[in-house]
Short mmCIF file of C-alpha atoms in Angstrom, two decimals:
data_model
loop_
_atom_site.label_atom_id
_atom_site.label_comp_id
_atom_site.label_asym_id
_atom_site.label_seq_id
_atom_site.Cartn_x
_atom_site.Cartn_y
_atom_site.Cartn_z
CA PRO A 1 -15.27 24.10 -41.66
CA ILE A 2 -12.54 23.20 -39.21
CA GLY A 3 -13.38 20.12 -37.16
CA PRO A 4 -12.83 19.44 -33.46
CA ASN A 5 -9.44 17.83 -34.17
CA ALA A 6 -7.91 20.90 -35.79
CA GLY A 7 -4.66 22.36 -34.55
CA THR A 8 -2.07 24.89 -35.55
CA ILE A 9 1.56 24.26 -36.38
CA VAL A 10 3.51 26.72 -34.25
CA GLN A 11 6.93 25.81 -35.60
CA CYS A 12 8.49 23.57 -38.23
CA ALA A 13 12.11 22.57 -37.71
CA ALA A 14 14.83 20.39 -39.21
CA LYS A 15 18.53 19.84 -38.82
CA PRO A 16 20.70 18.28 -41.53
CA LEU A 17 23.50 15.81 -40.95
CA GLN A 18 26.49 17.80 -39.68
CA SER A 19 29.69 17.08 -41.61
CA ASP A 20 31.82 17.94 -38.55
CA GLY A 21 30.40 15.00 -36.58
CA ALA A 22 28.16 17.16 -34.38
CA SER A 23 25.14 14.99 -35.30
CA LYS A 24 26.48 12.15 -33.12
CA PRO A 25 25.48 12.22 -29.44
CA SER A 26 29.09 11.36 -28.52
CA SER A 27 30.28 14.68 -30.00
CA LYS A 28 31.06 17.50 -27.56
CA SER A 29 29.16 19.90 -29.83
CA TYR A 30 26.06 17.67 -30.13
CA SER A 31 22.64 19.18 -29.54
CA PRO A 32 19.22 17.76 -30.43
CA LYS A 33 18.00 21.31 -31.15
CA LYS A 34 16.39 21.69 -34.55
CA VAL A 35 16.50 24.93 -36.53
CA SER A 36 13.21 26.71 -37.25
CA GLN A 37 12.15 26.54 -40.92
CA PRO A 38 9.37 28.44 -42.72
CA PHE A 39 8.04 25.05 -43.87
CA VAL A 40 9.09 21.41 -44.07
CA THR A 41 8.31 18.68 -46.56
CA LEU A 42 7.06 15.43 -45.04
CA SER A 43 7.41 11.96 -46.51
CA PRO A 44 6.97 8.46 -45.07
CA SER A 45 10.68 8.54 -44.17
CA GLY A 46 10.40 11.81 -42.25
CA VAL A 47 11.17 15.46 -42.76
CA MET A 48 13.26 16.09 -45.87
CA GLY A 49 16.67 17.45 -44.92
CA ASP A 50 16.41 16.35 -41.29
CA TYR A 51 18.85 13.92 -39.69
CA ASN A 52 18.14 11.87 -36.58
CA HIS A 53 21.17 9.86 -35.48
CA TYR A 54 19.28 7.49 -33.17
CA ARG A 55 16.67 6.58 -35.79
CA THR A 56 19.30 6.29 -38.53
CA VAL A 57 21.86 4.20 -36.63
CA ALA A 58 20.21 2.38 -33.72
CA LEU A 59 16.86 1.83 -35.44
CA GLU A 60 18.43 1.13 -38.86
CA ASN A 61 16.55 3.86 -40.78
CA THR A 62 13.11 2.74 -39.69
CA ASN A 63 10.20 4.93 -40.71
CA ASP A 64 8.72 4.52 -37.21
CA ARG A 65 9.00 7.81 -35.38
CA ALA A 66 10.17 9.51 -38.58
CA VAL A 67 8.68 12.85 -37.51
CA SER A 68 9.01 14.22 -34.00
CA ILE A 69 5.85 16.05 -32.89
CA LEU A 70 5.65 18.02 -29.68
CA THR A 71 2.46 19.59 -28.39
CA MET A 72 2.34 22.95 -26.64
CA ASP A 73 0.62 21.42 -23.60
CA VAL A 74 3.65 19.17 -23.04
CA LEU A 75 6.11 22.02 -23.67
CA ARG A 76 4.28 24.23 -21.16
CA ARG A 77 4.39 21.51 -18.50
CA LEU A 78 8.07 20.92 -19.12
CA SER A 79 8.83 24.65 -19.05
CA ALA A 80 7.32 24.85 -15.56
CA PHE A 81 10.16 22.62 -14.37
CA GLU A 82 12.88 23.83 -16.74
CA PRO A 83 12.32 27.46 -17.78
CA ARG A 84 15.33 27.47 -20.13
CA VAL A 85 13.68 25.07 -22.60
CA GLU A 86 13.18 26.81 -25.94
CA LEU A 87 11.39 25.86 -29.16
CA GLY A 88 13.36 23.17 -30.96
CA ASP A 89 15.46 22.15 -27.93
CA LEU A 90 13.87 18.72 -27.74
CA GLY A 91 14.54 17.93 -31.40
CA GLU A 92 10.93 18.30 -32.46
CA ASN A 93 10.13 18.71 -36.15
CA LEU A 94 6.64 20.03 -35.55
CA LEU A 95 5.37 21.99 -32.56
CA VAL A 96 1.59 21.91 -32.48
CA GLU A 97 -0.99 24.00 -30.61
CA GLY A 98 -4.63 23.05 -30.15
CA LEU A 99 -4.19 19.28 -30.21
CA PRO A 100 -3.40 17.56 -26.93
CA TYR A 101 -0.65 15.01 -26.50
CA HIS A 102 -3.11 12.09 -26.35
CA PHE A 103 -4.39 12.96 -29.86
CA PHE A 104 -1.22 11.54 -31.42
CA ARG A 105 -0.03 7.96 -31.62
CA VAL A 106 3.13 6.29 -32.85
CA GLY A 107 2.88 4.99 -36.38
#
């Protein structure tokens, strides 16, 4: 049986390192948007095939915050203020429904 802390993954997303430099926030073509995938493979170092410039450079490849999780309750609240926000725009790897923001913790 599914317990009280069960949720649904609405979207999986990843974005590889861009060879044209677009993965760097200083690039004019930079976007944090991740591309929807049918599935992703998770490891302690994050989503396979996904590149996060901030975590790689500024945080020196730390495994902390290796996977970006966004909950639908947060996305709905944000969309009330910014209706143009679409799935993946915030760089999330997993978009989850049925689990509130406070369910998750860093680590």
